Amino acid sequence: MKCVIAFEDGTVFRGRAFGAAGKTVFGELVFNTSISGYQEIITDPSYKGQIVTMTYPLIGNYGVNREDAESDRPQVEGLIIKELCEVPSNFRSEGSLDVYLKRHGVIGVSGVDTRAITRHLRIRGAMKGAISTEFPDDIEGLVERVKDSPGLIGRDLVKEVTCDRSIVWSGKGDIKIAVLDCGVKYNILRHFEARGCAVTRFPADTSAETILASDPDGIFLSNGPGDPEGAPYVFGTVKELLGKKPIFGICLGHQMLGLALGGKTYKLKFGHRGGNHPVKDLRTGKVDITAQNHGFCVDFDSVKDKGVEITHINLNDNTVEGMESKEMDFFSIQCHPEAGPGPNDSTYLFDRFVDHIRKEKSINA
């Protein structure tokens, strides 16, 4: 089926629809440079509200399976690829990407020049767009609809991906971790479970009082989609939690800590999305190659006088990648150390958090 991709600036690409064709979807057009892990990417709740272009040309070659999902369903609004492999070959495969997206109502486009799309987004910046099989010839009307569609700035997408009630992920372990779920990836929860933690997810609008009443040993602030300033109830809760328990924040959780401190965030031109971003630890000089997925960033100048140490920077653009406060007992990282998908260079951060909690518990015992 013929399909059109329309940008808000009037740029148009044409291709072939797969997955759940026969529809029109809107979202912010972004690109991801990972060469593998497409199932983890499309099921990452941080991609809610976005149409993802994969820069790697062949997608679908190893199929999909239940184990690699990072949430209970695909979260992207749409998927754009160069070439679709219709006959996957892998011993772990349980089906094709085409059938998987069709089952979950997600549209994809193949047969387009993804290099040209990526170059356009790098030059012009991430922007609103649409994928449509309904209006392939009414480009002018479709572009107007794109312009009228909601963007990401100021929009609360957390409420669309958080859990609707508290959920015990793992009930066994000597360390109790309370997860403020803004769209947490399953592999983050797996990392805590593998380190002997009992893990409970709490909806993003849970009060600080309720979280503390569960008597956790540590609090984790999860990743999530969109503009952190669009969910003030989250960083309001984080502000009340500061100093009460050890806190670890990843991605959106890192940004929420920045806002809770009274800092600011801003939108990046085209964001960081992929598995090859160099991040430097300013204290040791060590450089990790990291997985990234975010379009917003903590403003360095807004937090440098808030009693925190900037611990990590992104070597591509010197943006803030990590913060720490020993007084308030928290640290955070912008990248995705859980590596789902991506390199494993930063998984030690989970050890650091859990080991810190165990040490605190032994001191207070």
CSV table of C-alpha atoms in Angstrom, one decimal:
chain,number,residue,atom,x,y,z
A,1,MET,CA,0.0,0.0,0.0
A,2,LYS,CA,1.3,3.5,-0.9
A,3,CYS,CA,2.2,5.7,2.0
A,4,VAL,CA,3.3,9.3,2.5
A,5,ILE,CA,5.5,10.8,5.2
A,6,ALA,CA,4.8,14.6,5.6
A,7,PHE,CA,6.9,17.0,7.7
A,8,GLU,CA,5.5,20.2,9.1
A,9,ASP,CA,7.9,22.2,6.9
A,10,GLY,CA,6.2,20.7,3.8
A,11,THR,CA,8.9,18.1,3.0
A,12,VAL,CA,7.4,14.8,1.7
A,13,PHE,CA,8.7,11.2,1.4
A,14,ARG,CA,6.8,8.4,-0.2
A,15,GLY,CA,7.1,4.7,0.5
A,16,ARG,CA,5.2,1.4,1.2
A,17,ALA,CA,3.2,0.8,4.3
A,18,PHE,CA,3.5,-2.2,6.5
A,19,GLY,CA,2.2,-3.2,9.9
A,20,ALA,CA,-1.2,-1.5,10.6
A,21,ALA,CA,-1.8,0.2,7.3
A,22,GLY,CA,-4.9,2.2,6.4
A,23,LYS,CA,-4.5,5.0,8.9
A,24,THR,CA,-2.9,8.4,9.6
A,25,VAL,CA,-0.6,9.0,12.7
A,26,PHE,CA,1.1,12.1,14.0
A,27,GLY,CA,4.2,12.5,16.1
A,28,GLU,CA,7.6,14.2,16.4
A,29,LEU,CA,9.9,12.8,13.7
A,30,VAL,CA,13.2,11.6,15.1
A,31,PHE,CA,16.0,9.2,14.2
A,32,ASN,CA,17.8,6.4,16.0
A,33,THR,CA,21.4,5.3,14.9
A,34,SER,CA,21.4,1.9,16.6
A,35,ILE,CA,22.3,-1.0,14.3
A,36,SER,CA,20.3,-3.6,16.3
A,37,GLY,CA,17.6,-3.7,18.9
A,38,TYR,CA,14.7,-2.5,16.9
A,39,GLN,CA,12.2,-4.3,19.0
A,40,GLU,CA,13.5,-2.8,22.2
A,41,ILE,CA,13.4,0.6,20.6
A,42,ILE,CA,9.8,0.4,19.4
A,43,THR,CA,8.6,-0.9,22.8
A,44,ASP,CA,10.5,1.8,24.8
A,45,PRO,CA,7.9,4.0,26.5
A,46,SER,CA,10.3,6.9,26.1
A,47,TYR,CA,9.2,7.0,22.4
A,48,LYS,CA,5.6,7.7,23.1
A,49,GLY,CA,4.5,10.6,20.8
A,50,GLN,CA,7.3,10.0,18.3
A,51,ILE,CA,7.7,8.6,14.9
A,52,VAL,CA,11.1,6.8,14.7
A,53,THR,CA,13.4,6.6,11.7
A,54,MET,CA,16.0,3.8,11.9
A,55,THR,CA,19.2,4.8,10.2
A,56,TYR,CA,20.4,1.2,9.8
A,57,PRO,CA,19.0,0.1,6.4
A,58,LEU,CA,17.8,-3.5,7.0
A,59,ILE,CA,15.2,-3.9,9.8
A,60,GLY,CA,13.3,-7.1,10.8
A,61,ASN,CA,15.9,-9.6,9.9
A,62,TYR,CA,15.9,-11.4,13.2
A,63,GLY,CA,12.2,-11.1,13.9
A,64,VAL,CA,10.6,-10.3,17.3
A,65,ASN,CA,10.1,-12.3,20.5
A,66,ARG,CA,8.5,-11.8,23.9
A,67,GLU,CA,11.9,-11.6,25.8
A,68,ASP,CA,13.2,-8.5,24.1
A,69,ALA,CA,10.1,-6.3,24.7
A,70,GLU,CA,10.8,-3.2,27.0
A,71,SER,CA,7.1,-2.8,27.8
A,72,ASP,CA,3.8,-4.6,27.1
A,73,ARG,CA,3.4,-3.2,23.6
A,74,PRO,CA,5.0,-1.0,20.9
A,75,GLN,CA,5.1,2.6,22.0
A,76,VAL,CA,6.2,4.5,18.9
A,77,GLU,CA,3.5,6.3,16.9
A,78,GLY,CA,5.1,5.0,13.7
A,79,LEU,CA,8.3,3.4,12.3
A,80,ILE,CA,10.2,4.5,9.2
A,81,ILE,CA,12.8,2.1,7.7
A,82,LYS,CA,14.8,1.7,4.4
A,83,GLU,CA,14.2,-2.1,3.9
A,84,LEU,CA,11.9,-4.5,5.6
A,85,CYS,CA,13.0,-8.1,6.0
A,86,GLU,CA,9.8,-10.1,5.5
A,87,VAL,CA,11.3,-13.6,6.3
A,88,PRO,CA,13.3,-13.3,9.6
A,89,SER,CA,15.9,-15.8,10.5
A,90,ASN,CA,16.9,-16.3,14.1
A,91,PHE,CA,16.5,-19.2,16.6
A,92,ARG,CA,14.9,-16.8,19.0
A,93,SER,CA,12.4,-15.4,16.5
A,94,GLU,CA,8.7,-15.8,17.3
A,95,GLY,CA,7.3,-13.9,14.3
A,96,SER,CA,7.9,-11.1,11.9
A,97,LEU,CA,8.1,-7.4,12.6
A,98,ASP,CA,5.3,-6.7,10.1
A,99,VAL,CA,2.8,-9.1,11.8
A,100,TYR,CA,3.9,-7.8,15.3
A,101,LEU,CA,3.2,-4.1,14.3
A,102,LYS,CA,-0.1,-5.1,12.6
A,103,ARG,CA,-1.2,-6.9,15.8
A,104,HIS,CA,-0.6,-3.9,17.9
A,105,GLY,CA,-2.0,-1.3,15.5
A,106,VAL,CA,1.3,0.5,14.6
A,107,ILE,CA,2.0,1.6,11.1
A,108,GLY,CA,5.4,1.4,9.4
A,109,VAL,CA,6.9,2.7,6.2
A,110,SER,CA,9.6,1.0,4.1
A,111,GLY,CA,11.3,1.9,0.8
A,112,VAL,CA,12.3,5.4,1.8
A,113,ASP,CA,15.7,7.1,1.9
A,114,THR,CA,16.3,7.1,5.6
A,115,ARG,CA,19.7,8.8,5.1
A,116,ALA,CA,17.9,11.8,3.5
A,117,ILE,CA,15.4,11.9,6.3
A,118,THR,CA,18.1,11.8,9.0
A,119,ARG,CA,20.1,14.5,7.2
A,120,HIS,CA,17.0,16.7,7.0
A,121,LEU,CA,16.3,16.3,10.7
A,122,ARG,CA,19.9,17.0,11.6
A,123,ILE,CA,19.9,20.2,9.6
A,124,ARG,CA,16.4,21.4,10.4
A,125,GLY,CA,15.9,19.8,13.8
A,126,ALA,CA,13.3,17.3,15.0
A,127,MET,CA,9.8,18.4,13.9
A,128,LYS,CA,6.2,17.3,13.8
A,129,GLY,CA,5.2,14.9,11.1
A,130,ALA,CA,2.7,12.3,9.9
A,131,ILE,CA,2.6,8.9,8.2
A,132,SER,CA,-0.6,8.4,6.2
A,133,THR,CA,-2.1,5.9,3.8
A,134,GLU,CA,-5.4,7.8,3.9
A,135,PHE,CA,-4.2,11.0,2.2
A,136,PRO,CA,-1.4,10.1,-0.1
A,137,ASP,CA,-2.4,12.7,-2.7
A,138,ASP,CA,-3.7,15.5,-0.4
A,139,ILE,CA,-0.3,16.7,0.7
A,140,GLU,CA,-1.3,20.3,1.3
A,141,GLY,CA,-4.1,19.2,3.6
A,142,LEU,CA,-2.0,16.6,5.4
A,143,VAL,CA,0.8,19.2,6.1
A,144,GLU,CA,-1.8,21.5,7.6
A,145,ARG,CA,-3.0,18.7,9.8
A,146,VAL,CA,0.6,18.1,10.9
A,147,LYS,CA,1.0,21.7,11.8
A,148,ASP,CA,-2.2,21.5,14.0
A,149,SER,CA,-1.1,18.3,15.7
A,150,PRO,CA,0.3,18.5,19.3
A,151,GLY,CA,4.1,18.7,19.7
A,152,LEU,CA,6.2,17.6,22.6
A,153,ILE,CA,6.9,20.9,24.4
A,154,GLY,CA,4.8,21.3,27.5
A,155,ARG,CA,2.9,18.1,26.7
A,156,ASP,CA,2.4,15.4,29.4
A,157,LEU,CA,3.1,12.1,27.9
A,158,VAL,CA,4.1,10.4,31.2
A,159,LYS,CA,0.4,9.9,32.1
A,160,GLU,CA,0.0,7.8,28.9
A,161,VAL,CA,2.8,5.3,29.7
A,162,THR,CA,2.9,5.0,33.5
A,163,CYS,CA,1.3,2.1,35.3
A,164,ASP,CA,-2.2,2.6,36.6
A,165,ARG,CA,-1.6,1.1,40.1
A,166,SER,CA,1.4,-0.1,42.2
A,167,ILE,CA,2.8,-3.3,40.7
A,168,VAL,CA,5.3,-5.6,42.4
A,169,TRP,CA,7.9,-6.6,39.8
A,170,SER,CA,9.9,-8.7,42.1
A,171,GLY,CA,8.9,-9.4,45.7
A,172,LYS,CA,12.1,-11.2,46.8
A,173,GLY,CA,15.3,-9.4,47.9
A,174,ASP,CA,17.1,-7.8,50.8
A,175,ILE,CA,16.8,-4.3,49.2
A,176,LYS,CA,13.5,-2.6,48.6
A,177,ILE,CA,13.4,-0.3,45.6
A,178,ALA,CA,10.5,2.0,44.9
A,179,VAL,CA,10.3,2.9,41.2
A,180,LEU,CA,8.5,6.1,40.3
A,181,ASP,CA,7.3,4.8,36.9
A,182,CYS,CA,7.3,7.5,34.2
A,183,GLY,CA,7.5,4.8,31.5
A,184,VAL,CA,10.1,2.5,32.9
A,185,LYS,CA,11.9,0.0,30.7
A,186,TYR,CA,11.7,-3.6,31.7
A,187,ASN,CA,15.4,-4.1,31.5
A,188,ILE,CA,15.9,-1.5,34.2
A,189,LEU,CA,13.7,-3.6,36.5
A,190,ARG,CA,15.6,-6.8,35.4
A,191,HIS,CA,18.9,-5.2,36.5
A,192,PHE,CA,17.5,-4.4,40.0
A,193,GLU,CA,16.0,-7.9,40.3
A,194,ALA,CA,19.3,-9.5,39.2
A,195,ARG,CA,21.0,-7.6,42.1
A,196,GLY,CA,18.8,-9.1,44.7
A,197,CYS,CA,16.3,-6.2,45.0
A,198,ALA,CA,12.6,-6.4,45.7
A,199,VAL,CA,11.1,-3.9,43.2
A,200,THR,CA,7.7,-2.2,43.2
A,201,ARG,CA,6.5,0.2,40.5
A,202,PHE,CA,4.4,3.2,41.5
A,203,PRO,CA,2.3,5.4,39.2
A,204,ALA,CA,3.9,8.7,38.2
A,205,ASP,CA,1.3,10.7,40.1
A,206,THR,CA,1.9,8.8,43.4
A,207,SER,CA,2.6,11.2,46.3
A,208,ALA,CA,5.9,11.3,48.2
A,209,GLU,CA,4.0,10.4,51.3
A,210,THR,CA,2.7,7.1,49.8
A,211,ILE,CA,6.1,6.1,48.4
A,212,LEU,CA,7.8,6.7,51.7
A,213,ALA,CA,5.0,4.8,53.5
A,214,SER,CA,6.0,1.7,51.6
A,215,ASP,CA,9.4,2.0,53.5
A,216,PRO,CA,11.7,1.6,50.5
A,217,ASP,CA,15.5,1.4,51.0
A,218,GLY,CA,16.0,3.4,47.8
A,219,ILE,CA,14.0,5.3,45.2
A,220,PHE,CA,14.5,5.0,41.5
A,221,LEU,CA,13.3,7.7,39.1
A,222,SER,CA,12.6,6.1,35.7
A,223,ASN,CA,13.0,7.1,32.1
A,224,GLY,CA,10.0,8.3,30.2
A,225,PRO,CA,8.8,10.3,27.2
A,226,GLY,CA,8.7,13.9,26.1
A,227,ASP,CA,9.1,17.2,28.0
A,228,PRO,CA,9.8,16.8,31.7
A,229,GLU,CA,8.3,20.2,32.3
A,230,GLY,CA,5.0,18.8,31.0
A,231,ALA,CA,4.6,16.7,34.2
A,232,PRO,CA,5.1,19.1,37.1
A,233,TYR,CA,3.5,16.6,39.5
A,234,VAL,CA,6.4,14.3,39.0
A,235,PHE,CA,9.2,16.8,39.8
A,236,GLY,CA,7.0,18.1,42.6
A,237,THR,CA,7.1,14.7,44.2
A,238,VAL,CA,10.8,14.3,43.6
A,239,LYS,CA,11.4,17.6,45.4
A,240,GLU,CA,9.6,16.2,48.5
A,241,LEU,CA,11.6,13.0,48.3
A,242,LEU,CA,15.1,14.7,48.2
A,243,GLY,CA,17.1,13.8,51.2
A,244,LYS,CA,14.6,11.3,52.6
A,245,LYS,CA,16.0,8.1,50.9
A,246,PRO,CA,18.9,7.3,48.4
A,247,ILE,CA,17.7,8.3,44.9
A,248,PHE,CA,18.9,7.2,41.5
A,249,GLY,CA,17.5,8.8,38.3
A,250,ILE,CA,17.9,7.7,34.7
A,251,CYS,CA,17.1,9.8,31.6
A,252,LEU,CA,13.7,11.6,32.3
A,253,GLY,CA,14.4,10.8,36.0
A,254,HIS,CA,17.7,12.7,35.7
A,255,GLN,CA,15.8,15.7,34.2
A,256,MET,CA,13.1,15.5,36.9
A,257,LEU,CA,15.9,15.8,39.5
A,258,GLY,CA,17.2,18.9,37.7
A,259,LEU,CA,13.7,20.5,37.9
A,260,ALA,CA,13.2,19.5,41.5
A,261,LEU,CA,16.3,21.4,42.4
A,262,GLY,CA,14.9,24.5,40.8
A,263,GLY,CA,16.8,24.1,37.6
A,264,LYS,CA,15.6,24.2,34.0
A,265,THR,CA,15.5,21.9,31.0
A,266,TYR,CA,15.6,22.7,27.3
A,267,LYS,CA,14.8,20.9,24.0
A,268,LEU,CA,17.7,19.7,22.0
A,269,LYS,CA,17.8,20.4,18.2
A,270,PHE,CA,17.5,16.7,17.2
A,271,GLY,CA,18.1,14.8,20.4
A,272,HIS,CA,20.3,11.9,21.3
A,273,ARG,CA,19.0,8.5,20.1
A,274,GLY,CA,21.3,5.6,19.5
A,275,GLY,CA,23.8,3.2,21.0
A,276,ASN,CA,27.2,4.9,20.3
A,277,HIS,CA,27.2,8.2,22.4
A,278,PRO,CA,30.5,8.9,24.3
A,279,VAL,CA,30.0,10.0,27.9
A,280,LYS,CA,32.9,11.1,30.1
A,281,ASP,CA,33.0,10.7,33.9
A,282,LEU,CA,34.6,14.0,34.9
A,283,ARG,CA,35.9,12.5,38.2
A,284,THR,CA,37.9,9.6,36.7
A,285,GLY,CA,38.3,10.6,33.0
A,286,LYS,CA,36.8,7.3,32.0
A,287,VAL,CA,34.7,7.4,28.8
A,288,ASP,CA,31.7,5.1,28.4
A,289,ILE,CA,30.0,4.4,25.1
A,290,THR,CA,26.3,4.6,25.9
A,291,ALA,CA,22.8,4.1,24.7
A,292,GLN,CA,20.7,7.4,24.6
A,293,ASN,CA,17.1,8.3,24.0
A,294,HIS,CA,16.0,11.8,24.8
A,295,GLY,CA,15.1,15.1,23.3
A,296,PHE,CA,15.4,17.3,26.3
A,297,CYS,CA,18.4,18.1,28.5
A,298,VAL,CA,19.2,19.7,31.9
A,299,ASP,CA,20.5,23.3,31.6
A,300,PHE,CA,24.0,23.3,33.2
A,301,ASP,CA,23.8,27.0,34.2
A,302,SER,CA,20.5,26.4,36.0
A,303,VAL,CA,21.8,23.7,38.4
A,304,LYS,CA,25.5,24.5,38.9
A,305,ASP,CA,24.8,26.6,42.0
A,306,LYS,CA,22.2,24.2,43.5
A,307,GLY,CA,24.7,22.2,45.6
A,308,VAL,CA,25.2,19.5,43.0
A,309,GLU,CA,28.2,18.2,41.3
A,310,ILE,CA,28.1,17.7,37.5
A,311,THR,CA,29.7,14.2,37.2
A,312,HIS,CA,29.3,13.3,33.5
A,313,ILE,CA,29.1,15.1,30.1
A,314,ASN,CA,28.3,14.0,26.6
A,315,LEU,CA,31.4,14.4,24.5
A,316,ASN,CA,29.5,15.0,21.3
A,317,ASP,CA,28.0,18.3,22.5
A,318,ASN,CA,29.1,18.8,26.2
A,319,THR,CA,25.6,18.5,27.5
A,320,VAL,CA,25.0,17.5,31.1
A,321,GLU,CA,24.9,13.7,31.5
A,322,GLY,CA,25.2,13.1,35.2
A,323,MET,CA,24.7,14.9,38.6
A,324,GLU,CA,25.3,14.0,42.2
A,325,SER,CA,24.6,15.4,45.6
A,326,LYS,CA,26.0,13.6,48.7
A,327,GLU,CA,24.1,15.9,51.0
A,328,MET,CA,20.8,15.1,49.4
A,329,ASP,CA,21.9,11.5,48.7
A,330,PHE,CA,21.2,11.2,45.0
A,331,PHE,CA,22.9,10.7,41.7
A,332,SER,CA,21.6,10.6,38.2
A,333,ILE,CA,22.6,9.8,34.6
A,334,GLN,CA,21.1,10.9,31.3
A,335,CYS,CA,22.1,7.9,29.3
A,336,HIS,CA,20.5,4.4,29.5
A,337,PRO,CA,22.9,2.1,31.5
A,338,GLU,CA,20.4,-0.8,31.3
A,339,ALA,CA,21.5,-1.3,27.7
A,340,GLY,CA,18.2,-2.4,26.1
A,341,PRO,CA,19.5,-2.1,23.4
A,342,GLY,CA,23.0,-0.8,23.6
A,343,PRO,CA,26.5,-1.2,25.1
A,344,ASN,CA,27.0,-2.4,28.7
A,345,ASP,CA,29.7,0.1,29.7
A,346,SER,CA,27.5,1.9,32.3
A,347,THR,CA,25.7,-1.0,34.0
A,348,TYR,CA,28.0,-0.6,37.0
A,349,LEU,CA,25.8,2.3,38.0
A,350,PHE,CA,23.2,-0.2,39.2
A,351,ASP,CA,25.8,-1.8,41.3
A,352,ARG,CA,26.9,1.5,42.7
A,353,PHE,CA,23.3,2.4,43.8
A,354,VAL,CA,22.6,-1.0,45.3
A,355,ASP,CA,26.0,-1.2,47.0
A,356,HIS,CA,25.5,2.2,48.5
A,357,ILE,CA,22.1,1.2,49.9
A,358,ARG,CA,23.5,-2.0,51.4
A,359,LYS,CA,26.3,0.0,53.0
A,360,GLU,CA,23.9,2.5,54.5
A,361,LYS,CA,21.7,-0.3,55.9
A,362,SER,CA,24.7,-2.0,57.5
A,363,ILE,CA,25.7,1.3,59.1
A,364,ASN,CA,22.2,1.9,60.5
A,365,ALA,CA,21.7,-1.7,61.6
